[in-house]
CSV table of C-alpha atoms and ligand atoms in Angstrom, one decimal:
chain,number,residue,atom,x,y,z
A,8,MET,CA,47.7,-24.6,-1.7
A,9,LEU,CA,50.2,-22.4,0.1
A,10,ARG,CA,49.8,-22.4,3.8
A,11,ALA,CA,51.9,-20.8,6.6
A,12,GLN,CA,53.3,-23.0,9.4
A,13,ILE,CA,55.5,-22.4,12.4
A,14,LEU,CA,58.9,-24.0,11.7
A,15,GLY,CA,60.6,-23.0,14.9
A,16,LEU,CA,60.2,-21.1,18.2
A,17,GLY,CA,62.6,-19.5,20.6
A,18,SER,CA,62.8,-17.1,23.5
A,19,TYR,CA,65.2,-15.2,25.7
A,20,VAL,CA,65.0,-13.5,29.1
A,21,PRO,CA,67.9,-11.7,30.8
A,22,GLU,CA,69.5,-13.4,33.8
A,23,ARG,CA,68.7,-10.8,36.4
A,24,ILE,CA,65.6,-11.7,38.4
A,25,VAL,CA,63.9,-8.8,40.2
A,26,THR,CA,61.4,-9.8,42.9
A,27,ASN,CA,58.6,-7.7,44.1
A,28,ASP,CA,60.4,-7.2,47.3
A,29,GLU,CA,63.6,-5.9,45.6
A,30,LEU,CA,61.7,-3.7,43.2
A,31,ARG,CA,60.8,-1.1,45.8
A,32,PHE,CA,64.5,-0.5,46.6
A,33,LEU,CA,65.5,0.2,43.0
A,34,ASP,CA,66.5,3.7,41.9
A,35,ASP,CA,66.3,5.3,38.5
A,36,LYS,CA,69.2,3.2,37.2
A,37,HIS,CA,67.6,0.1,38.7
A,38,GLU,CA,70.4,-0.2,41.2
A,39,ARG,CA,69.5,-1.4,44.7
A,40,ARG,CA,69.5,1.3,47.4
A,41,ASP,CA,69.3,0.7,51.2
A,42,THR,CA,66.1,2.8,51.5
A,43,ILE,CA,62.7,2.3,49.9
A,44,GLN,CA,62.4,4.2,46.6
A,45,THR,CA,58.8,3.2,45.7
A,46,GLU,CA,55.9,2.7,48.1
A,47,THR,CA,54.8,-0.7,46.9
A,48,ASN,CA,54.9,-4.2,48.3
A,49,ASP,CA,54.8,-7.9,47.3
A,50,GLU,CA,51.3,-8.4,48.7
A,51,TRP,CA,49.8,-5.6,46.6
A,52,ILE,CA,51.5,-6.6,43.4
A,53,ARG,CA,50.7,-10.3,43.7
A,54,ALA,CA,47.1,-9.7,44.7
A,55,ARG,CA,46.4,-7.2,41.9
A,56,THR,CA,48.5,-8.6,39.1
A,57,GLY,CA,49.7,-12.1,39.9
A,58,ILE,CA,53.3,-11.0,39.2
A,59,GLU,CA,56.0,-12.4,41.6
A,60,GLN,CA,59.2,-11.4,39.7
A,61,ARG,CA,60.4,-10.1,36.4
A,62,ARG,CA,63.7,-10.0,34.4
A,63,TYR,CA,65.8,-7.0,33.7
A,64,VAL,CA,68.8,-6.5,31.4
A,65,ASP,CA,72.1,-5.5,33.0
A,66,ASN,CA,72.2,-1.7,33.3
A,67,ASP,CA,75.4,-1.5,31.2
A,68,GLY,CA,74.2,1.2,28.9
A,69,LYS,CA,74.8,-1.0,25.9
A,70,THR,CA,72.0,-3.6,25.7
A,71,THR,CA,69.2,-2.8,23.3
A,72,CYS,CA,65.9,-4.3,22.3
A,73,SER,CA,67.4,-5.8,19.1
A,74,ASP,CA,70.0,-7.6,21.3
A,75,LEU,CA,67.1,-9.4,23.1
A,76,GLY,CA,65.4,-10.0,19.8
A,77,LEU,CA,68.7,-11.5,18.4
A,78,ARG,CA,68.9,-14.1,21.2
A,79,ALA,CA,65.3,-15.2,20.7
A,80,ALA,CA,65.8,-15.2,16.9
A,81,GLN,CA,68.9,-17.4,17.1
A,82,ALA,CA,67.0,-19.8,19.3
A,83,ALA,CA,64.0,-20.0,16.8
A,84,LEU,CA,66.3,-20.4,13.8
A,85,ALA,CA,68.1,-23.3,15.6
A,86,ASP,CA,64.8,-24.8,16.5
A,87,ALA,CA,63.8,-24.7,12.8
A,88,ASN,CA,67.1,-26.1,11.7
A,89,LEU,CA,67.7,-23.0,9.6
A,90,THR,CA,70.2,-20.1,9.5
A,91,ALA,CA,69.5,-16.4,9.1
A,92,LYS,CA,70.5,-16.7,5.4
A,93,ASP,CA,67.3,-18.8,4.8
A,94,ILE,CA,65.1,-15.9,6.0
A,95,ASP,CA,63.6,-13.6,3.3
A,96,CYS,CA,61.7,-11.3,5.7
A,97,ILE,CA,62.0,-10.0,9.2
A,98,ILE,CA,59.0,-8.7,11.2
A,99,PHE,CA,60.0,-7.0,14.5
A,100,ALA,CA,57.2,-6.1,16.9
A,101,THR,CA,58.2,-3.8,19.8
A,102,LEU,CA,57.2,-0.7,21.7
A,103,SER,CA,60.7,-0.2,23.0
A,104,PRO,CA,62.8,0.1,19.8
A,105,ASP,CA,66.6,0.7,19.9
A,106,ILE,CA,66.1,4.3,18.7
A,107,HIS,CA,63.2,6.3,17.2
A,108,PHE,CA,64.2,5.4,13.6
A,109,PRO,CA,65.1,3.3,11.8
A,110,GLY,CA,63.2,0.4,13.4
A,111,SER,CA,64.7,-2.5,15.3
A,112,ALA,CA,64.3,-5.0,12.4
A,113,VAL,CA,67.3,-3.6,10.5
A,114,PHE,CA,69.5,-3.6,13.5
A,115,LEU,CA,68.5,-7.2,14.1
A,116,GLN,CA,69.3,-8.0,10.4
A,117,SER,CA,72.8,-6.6,10.9
A,118,LYS,CA,73.3,-8.5,14.1
A,119,LEU,CA,72.3,-11.7,12.3
A,120,LYS,CA,75.0,-10.8,9.8
A,121,VAL,CA,72.6,-10.9,6.8
A,122,ASP,CA,72.6,-7.2,5.9
A,123,GLY,CA,74.2,-5.8,2.7
A,124,GLU,CA,72.9,-5.5,-0.9
A,125,GLU,CA,71.2,-8.9,-0.8
A,126,GLY,CA,69.6,-8.2,2.6
A,127,CYS,CA,66.0,-9.4,3.1
A,128,ALA,CA,63.0,-7.2,3.8
A,129,ALA,CA,62.7,-5.8,7.3
A,130,TYR,CA,59.5,-4.5,8.9
A,131,ASP,CA,58.9,-2.9,12.3
A,132,ILE,CA,55.3,-3.0,13.6
A,133,ARG,CA,53.9,-1.0,16.5
A,134,GLN,CA,51.0,-2.8,18.0
A,135,GLN,CA,52.4,-3.1,21.5
A,136,CYS,CA,51.0,-6.1,23.5
A,137,SER,CA,49.2,-7.2,20.3
A,138,GLY,CA,52.3,-7.1,18.2
A,139,PHE,CA,53.0,-10.8,17.9
A,140,ILE,CA,49.5,-11.7,16.7
A,141,TYR,CA,49.4,-8.7,14.4
A,142,GLY,CA,52.8,-9.9,13.1
A,143,MET,CA,51.6,-13.4,12.7
A,144,GLN,CA,48.6,-12.2,10.6
A,145,MET,CA,51.1,-10.3,8.3
A,146,ALA,CA,53.4,-13.3,8.0
A,147,ASP,CA,50.5,-15.6,7.3
A,148,ALA,CA,49.3,-13.3,4.5
A,149,PHE,CA,52.7,-12.8,3.0
A,150,VAL,CA,53.3,-16.6,2.9
A,151,ARG,CA,49.9,-17.4,1.4
A,152,ALA,CA,50.3,-14.7,-1.2
A,153,GLY,CA,53.7,-16.2,-2.2
A,154,ILE,CA,55.6,-13.0,-1.4
A,155,TYR,CA,58.0,-14.5,1.2
A,156,LYS,CA,58.8,-18.1,2.0
A,157,LYS,CA,60.5,-17.9,5.4
A,158,ILE,CA,59.7,-15.1,7.8
A,159,LEU,CA,61.4,-14.4,11.1
A,160,LEU,CA,58.7,-12.9,13.5
A,161,VAL,CA,60.2,-11.4,16.6
A,162,GLY,CA,58.5,-9.8,19.7
A,163,ALA,CA,61.1,-8.2,22.0
A,164,GLU,CA,60.9,-5.6,24.7
A,165,LEU,CA,63.3,-3.7,26.9
A,166,HIS,CA,61.1,-2.0,29.4
A,167,SER,CA,63.3,-1.6,32.4
A,168,HIS,CA,65.2,1.5,31.0
A,169,SER,CA,62.0,3.5,30.5
A,170,LEU,CA,60.1,2.9,33.8
A,171,ASP,CA,59.5,5.4,36.5
A,172,PHE,CA,61.1,3.9,39.6
A,173,SER,CA,59.2,6.0,42.1
A,174,THR,CA,55.8,6.0,43.9
A,175,ARG,CA,54.6,8.3,41.1
A,176,GLY,CA,55.1,5.6,38.5
A,177,ARG,CA,54.3,2.5,40.6
A,178,ASP,CA,51.0,1.6,38.9
A,179,VAL,CA,52.9,0.9,35.6
A,180,MET,CA,56.4,0.2,36.8
A,181,VAL,CA,55.5,-3.0,38.7
A,182,LEU,CA,53.9,-4.6,35.7
A,183,PHE,CA,56.6,-4.7,33.1
A,184,GLY,CA,59.7,-6.9,32.4
A,185,ASP,CA,62.3,-7.4,29.7
A,186,GLY,CA,62.3,-10.4,27.3
A,187,ALA,CA,61.9,-11.6,23.8
A,188,GLY,CA,60.3,-14.4,21.7
A,189,ALA,CA,60.5,-15.4,18.1
A,190,ALA,CA,59.0,-17.7,15.5
A,191,VAL,CA,60.1,-18.8,12.1
A,192,ILE,CA,57.1,-19.0,9.8
A,193,GLY,CA,57.4,-20.8,6.5
A,194,ALA,CA,55.5,-21.9,3.5
A,195,THR,CA,54.1,-25.4,3.0
A,196,ASP,CA,52.0,-26.9,0.3
A,197,SER,CA,49.0,-28.4,2.1
A,198,GLU,CA,45.2,-28.9,1.6
A,199,ASP,CA,44.7,-29.6,5.3
A,200,PRO,CA,42.8,-26.7,6.8
A,201,ARG,CA,43.9,-27.8,10.3
A,202,SER,CA,47.6,-27.5,9.6
A,203,GLY,CA,49.9,-24.5,10.3
A,204,ILE,CA,48.3,-21.2,11.0
A,205,LEU,CA,44.6,-21.8,10.8
A,206,TYR,CA,43.2,-18.4,11.7
A,207,THR,CA,44.1,-14.8,12.5
A,208,HIS,CA,41.9,-11.8,13.3
A,209,CYS,CA,43.1,-8.4,14.4
A,210,GLN,CA,41.2,-5.3,15.6
A,211,ALA,CA,41.8,-1.8,17.0
A,212,ASP,CA,39.8,0.9,18.7
A,213,GLY,CA,41.7,4.2,18.5
A,214,SER,CA,39.4,5.9,21.0
A,215,GLY,CA,41.6,4.2,23.7
A,216,ALA,CA,44.9,5.5,22.3
A,217,MET,CA,45.5,7.9,25.2
A,218,ASP,CA,44.5,5.4,27.9
A,219,LEU,CA,47.9,3.7,27.7
A,220,TYR,CA,50.8,5.5,26.1
A,221,LEU,CA,54.3,6.7,26.2
A,222,LYS,CA,55.1,10.0,24.6
A,223,VAL,CA,58.8,10.8,25.2
A,224,PHE,CA,58.3,13.6,22.6
A,225,GLU,CA,55.5,15.2,20.6
A,226,ILE,CA,56.2,15.9,16.9
A,227,GLY,CA,53.5,18.5,16.8
A,228,HIS,CA,55.3,20.5,19.5
A,229,VAL,CA,58.0,23.0,18.6
A,230,PRO,CA,60.6,22.1,19.8
A,231,TYR,CA,59.5,18.5,19.8
A,232,VAL,CA,61.4,17.8,23.0
A,233,TRP,CA,60.8,20.7,25.4
A,234,TYR,CA,61.2,19.4,28.9
A,235,ASP,CA,64.2,18.8,31.1
A,236,ALA,CA,64.4,15.0,31.2
A,237,ASN,CA,66.2,15.2,34.6
A,238,ASN,CA,63.6,17.5,36.2
A,239,ARG,CA,61.1,15.3,38.1
A,240,ASP,CA,58.5,18.1,38.1
A,241,GLU,CA,58.3,18.0,34.3
A,242,ASN,CA,59.7,14.7,33.1
A,243,GLN,CA,56.6,12.4,33.5
A,244,ILE,CA,56.3,12.6,29.7
A,245,LYS,CA,59.2,10.2,29.3
A,246,TYR,CA,57.4,7.4,31.2
A,247,PRO,CA,54.4,5.3,30.3
A,248,GLN,CA,51.0,6.6,31.4
A,249,MET,CA,48.0,4.3,32.0
A,250,ASN,CA,44.3,4.5,32.8
A,251,GLY,CA,44.5,1.1,34.6
A,252,LYS,CA,40.9,0.4,35.2
A,253,LYS,CA,39.8,1.3,31.7
A,254,VAL,CA,42.5,-0.8,30.2
A,255,PHE,CA,41.6,-3.7,32.5
A,256,LEU,CA,37.9,-3.6,31.5
A,257,ASN,CA,38.6,-3.2,27.8
A,258,ALA,CA,41.1,-6.0,27.9
A,259,VAL,CA,38.7,-8.5,29.5
A,260,ARG,CA,35.8,-7.5,27.2
A,261,ASN,CA,37.7,-7.6,23.9
A,262,MET,CA,39.7,-10.7,24.7
A,263,VAL,CA,36.5,-12.6,25.6
A,264,VAL,CA,34.8,-11.6,22.3
A,265,SER,CA,37.9,-12.2,20.2
A,266,THR,CA,38.4,-15.7,21.7
A,267,GLN,CA,34.7,-16.6,21.1
A,268,ARG,CA,34.8,-15.3,17.6
A,269,ALA,CA,37.9,-17.4,16.8
A,270,LEU,CA,36.1,-20.5,17.8
A,271,LYS,CA,32.9,-19.5,16.0
A,272,GLU,CA,34.6,-18.6,12.7
A,273,THR,CA,36.7,-21.8,12.6
A,274,GLY,CA,34.0,-24.1,14.0
A,275,LEU,CA,36.5,-25.5,16.5
A,276,THR,CA,35.8,-26.3,20.2
A,277,TRP,CA,38.0,-26.5,23.2
A,278,ASP,CA,38.1,-30.3,22.5
A,279,ASP,CA,40.1,-29.5,19.4
A,280,ILE,CA,42.5,-27.0,21.0
A,281,ASN,CA,45.3,-28.0,23.3
A,282,TRP,CA,46.2,-24.7,24.9
A,283,PHE,CA,44.9,-21.2,25.4
A,284,VAL,CA,47.8,-18.7,25.5
A,285,PRO,CA,46.5,-15.2,26.5
A,286,HIS,CA,48.7,-12.1,26.5
A,287,GLN,CA,50.4,-11.8,29.9
A,288,ALA,CA,49.4,-8.4,31.2
A,289,ASN,CA,47.7,-9.3,34.5
A,290,LEU,CA,46.7,-12.7,35.9
A,291,ARG,CA,43.4,-11.2,37.0
A,292,ILE,CA,42.6,-10.2,33.4
A,293,ASN,CA,43.4,-13.7,32.2
A,294,GLU,CA,41.3,-15.3,35.0
A,295,ALA,CA,38.3,-13.1,34.1
A,296,VAL,CA,38.7,-14.0,30.3
A,297,VAL,CA,38.9,-17.7,31.2
A,298,GLN,CA,35.7,-17.4,33.3
A,299,TYR,CA,33.6,-15.3,30.9
A,300,ALA,CA,34.7,-17.2,27.7
A,301,GLU,CA,34.2,-20.5,29.5
A,302,ILE,CA,37.7,-21.8,28.7
A,303,PRO,CA,38.8,-25.0,30.5
A,304,ALA,CA,41.2,-23.9,33.2
A,305,SER,CA,43.4,-26.9,32.5
A,306,LYS,CA,44.2,-25.6,29.0
A,307,VAL,CA,45.4,-22.1,30.1
A,308,LEU,CA,49.1,-21.3,30.0
A,309,ASN,CA,50.5,-18.3,31.9
A,310,THR,CA,54.0,-17.1,32.7
A,311,ILE,CA,53.2,-13.6,34.1
A,312,GLN,CA,54.2,-14.7,37.6
A,313,LEU,CA,57.8,-15.2,36.4
A,314,TYR,CA,58.3,-12.6,33.7
A,315,GLY,CA,55.7,-9.8,34.2
A,316,ASN,CA,54.3,-8.2,31.1
A,317,THR,CA,56.9,-8.3,28.3
A,318,THR,CA,54.3,-6.9,25.8
A,319,ALA,CA,55.1,-8.1,22.2
A,320,ALA,CA,57.1,-11.0,23.6
A,321,THR,CA,54.6,-12.6,26.0
A,322,VAL,CA,53.0,-15.1,23.6
A,323,PRO,CA,56.1,-16.7,22.1
A,324,LEU,CA,57.8,-16.5,25.5
A,325,THR,CA,54.9,-18.3,27.2
A,326,ILE,CA,54.7,-21.0,24.6
A,327,ASP,CA,58.4,-21.6,24.6
A,328,HIS,CA,58.6,-21.6,28.4
A,329,HIS,CA,55.9,-24.3,28.5
A,330,ARG,CA,57.5,-26.2,25.6
A,331,LYS,CA,60.8,-26.4,27.5
A,332,ALA,CA,58.9,-27.5,30.6
A,333,GLY,CA,57.4,-30.4,28.5
A,334,THR,CA,53.8,-29.1,28.7
A,335,VAL,CA,53.4,-28.0,25.1
A,336,LYS,CA,54.3,-30.7,22.5
A,337,LYS,CA,55.1,-30.5,18.8
A,338,GLY,CA,51.9,-30.3,16.8
A,339,ASP,CA,49.8,-29.0,19.6
A,340,LEU,CA,47.0,-26.5,18.6
A,341,ILE,CA,47.1,-23.2,20.3
A,342,LEU,CA,44.5,-20.4,20.5
A,343,SER,CA,46.2,-17.2,21.5
A,344,THR,CA,44.4,-13.9,22.3
A,345,VAL,CA,46.0,-10.6,23.0
A,346,PHE,CA,45.1,-7.0,24.0
A,347,GLY,CA,47.3,-3.9,24.2
A,348,ALA,CA,47.7,-0.2,23.9
A,349,GLY,CA,45.9,1.4,21.0
A,350,PHE,CA,43.6,-0.2,21.9
A,351,THR,CA,44.6,-3.2,19.7
A,352,TRP,CA,43.6,-6.9,20.1
A,353,GLY,CA,43.3,-10.1,18.2
A,354,SER,CA,43.4,-13.9,18.2
A,355,ALA,CA,45.2,-16.6,16.3
A,356,ILE,CA,44.9,-20.3,16.1
A,357,PHE,CA,48.0,-22.2,15.1
A,358,ARG,CA,50.0,-25.4,15.4
A,359,VAL,CA,53.4,-25.3,17.0
B,20,LIG,N1,51.8,-0.7,44.8
B,20,LIG,C1,51.0,-0.3,45.9
B,20,LIG,N2,49.9,0.5,45.7
B,20,LIG,C2,49.6,0.8,44.4
B,20,LIG,C3,50.4,0.5,43.3
B,20,LIG,C4,51.5,-0.3,43.6
B,20,LIG,N3,52.3,-0.7,42.6
B,20,LIG,N4,49.8,1.0,42.2
B,20,LIG,C5,48.7,1.7,42.6
B,20,LIG,N5,48.6,1.6,43.9
B,20,LIG,C6,47.5,2.1,44.8
B,20,LIG,C7,46.8,3.3,44.1
B,20,LIG,O1,47.6,4.5,44.4
B,20,LIG,C8,45.5,3.3,44.8
B,20,LIG,O2,45.7,3.9,46.1
B,20,LIG,P1,44.5,4.8,46.7
B,20,LIG,O3,43.3,3.9,46.9
B,20,LIG,O4,45.1,5.2,48.1
B,20,LIG,O5,44.3,5.9,45.8
B,20,LIG,C9,45.2,1.8,45.1
B,20,LIG,O6,46.5,1.2,44.9
B,20,LIG,C10,44.3,1.2,44.1
B,20,LIG,O7,44.7,1.6,42.8
B,20,LIG,P2,43.9,1.3,41.5
B,20,LIG,O8,44.6,1.9,40.3
B,20,LIG,O9,42.4,1.5,41.7
B,20,LIG,O10,44.2,-0.3,41.5
B,20,LIG,P3,43.6,-1.4,40.5
B,20,LIG,O11,42.8,-2.4,41.3
B,20,LIG,O12,42.9,-0.8,39.3
B,20,LIG,O13,44.9,-2.1,40.0
B,20,LIG,C11,46.3,-2.2,38.1
B,20,LIG,C12,45.8,-1.4,39.3
B,20,LIG,C13,47.3,-1.4,37.3
B,20,LIG,C14,46.9,-3.5,38.6
B,20,LIG,C15,45.1,-2.5,37.2
B,20,LIG,O14,44.3,-1.4,36.9
B,20,LIG,C16,45.5,-3.2,35.9
B,20,LIG,O15,46.0,-4.3,35.9
B,20,LIG,N6,45.1,-2.6,34.8
B,20,LIG,C17,45.4,-3.1,33.5
B,20,LIG,C18,46.9,-2.9,33.3
B,20,LIG,C19,47.4,-3.6,32.1
B,20,LIG,O16,47.1,-4.7,31.8
B,20,LIG,N7,48.2,-2.9,31.3
B,20,LIG,C20,48.8,-3.5,30.2
B,20,LIG,C21,47.8,-3.7,29.1
B,20,LIG,S1,48.4,-4.6,27.8
């Protein structure tokens, strides 16, 4: 019986570390000024979110989301002992694509130097913070159906270029960081129901669509870009908007239910599972999920303190971070639960 398994994992974060203290001095181009640009502070950010620092790409005007994805993909391919030529499908999850279209997967394919007439399939998916688990469900289904044999699943985000570095945008700006993670998912012939990817489940509730969004343009509007992007009185549309409290409550509720459902449907208990890897949006969200879903605290992996919210990248980045630290070992069983804009959410149980 065909089953999907994770053959390799990788991640990448840019070198530049931005602490909470430094953040309030950054201007629109994320360059440090002498005077405070955003009324925020380390104490507020730590207490409300758990975030201590995040990573930003260099502001060289050249780095794109697919560049971050490339670094993570190369690491995952090396970990799997494979090259890009072995891949027959790319799934790229991001909310910060290089350009509006085409999607970032084709740019990544070219950067991996496997484009051309024999180029593999390339999908972009748009499930924001849930992108990696939605992508894993797709990859699992493709592999089980025999459509693709080796899939490169990438979650990458370049947030720092589209944040509002001012007091107006502080509720969102302090949360996000740049980074990427990737997995190579391949086919194996196995009858063991506890091998590879054991379980995936994804859901969405479109009634929350406008509680966390970034418009930039409206295709129903004529012209579809009508504002002066440099005019601060009218350019809020080019930055993410969030109903923070509603997002928080929905994240906790749906992540708890999704986690409990994953256990119920597989018949597994926390004794079977090595690690719980929640999406990294806010440490307080994760602490509430752990409490309400009665998850053993010693099995919870977080990285939000170091990287902030890297949306589609948080799950592979967190696993890879803890693998490099020696915490996560080969063959460990992971239950991961995510929640993001849409609203979208889901869980997966898989061996790394
Ligand atoms: N620094 C300092 N003060 C800030 C601030 C910041 N970065 N952001 C907001 N504030 C202020 C507000 O203006 C408000 O001030 P006021 O009381 O004078 O009006 C006060 O802090 C409380 O704001 P509020 O929005 O009620 O805070 P909160 O406790 O809801 O926390 C979030 C805000 C964003 C941390 C929280 O709502 C959250 O984490 N939501 C979920 C976000 C998320 O996970 N998004 C991604 C989902 S995938």
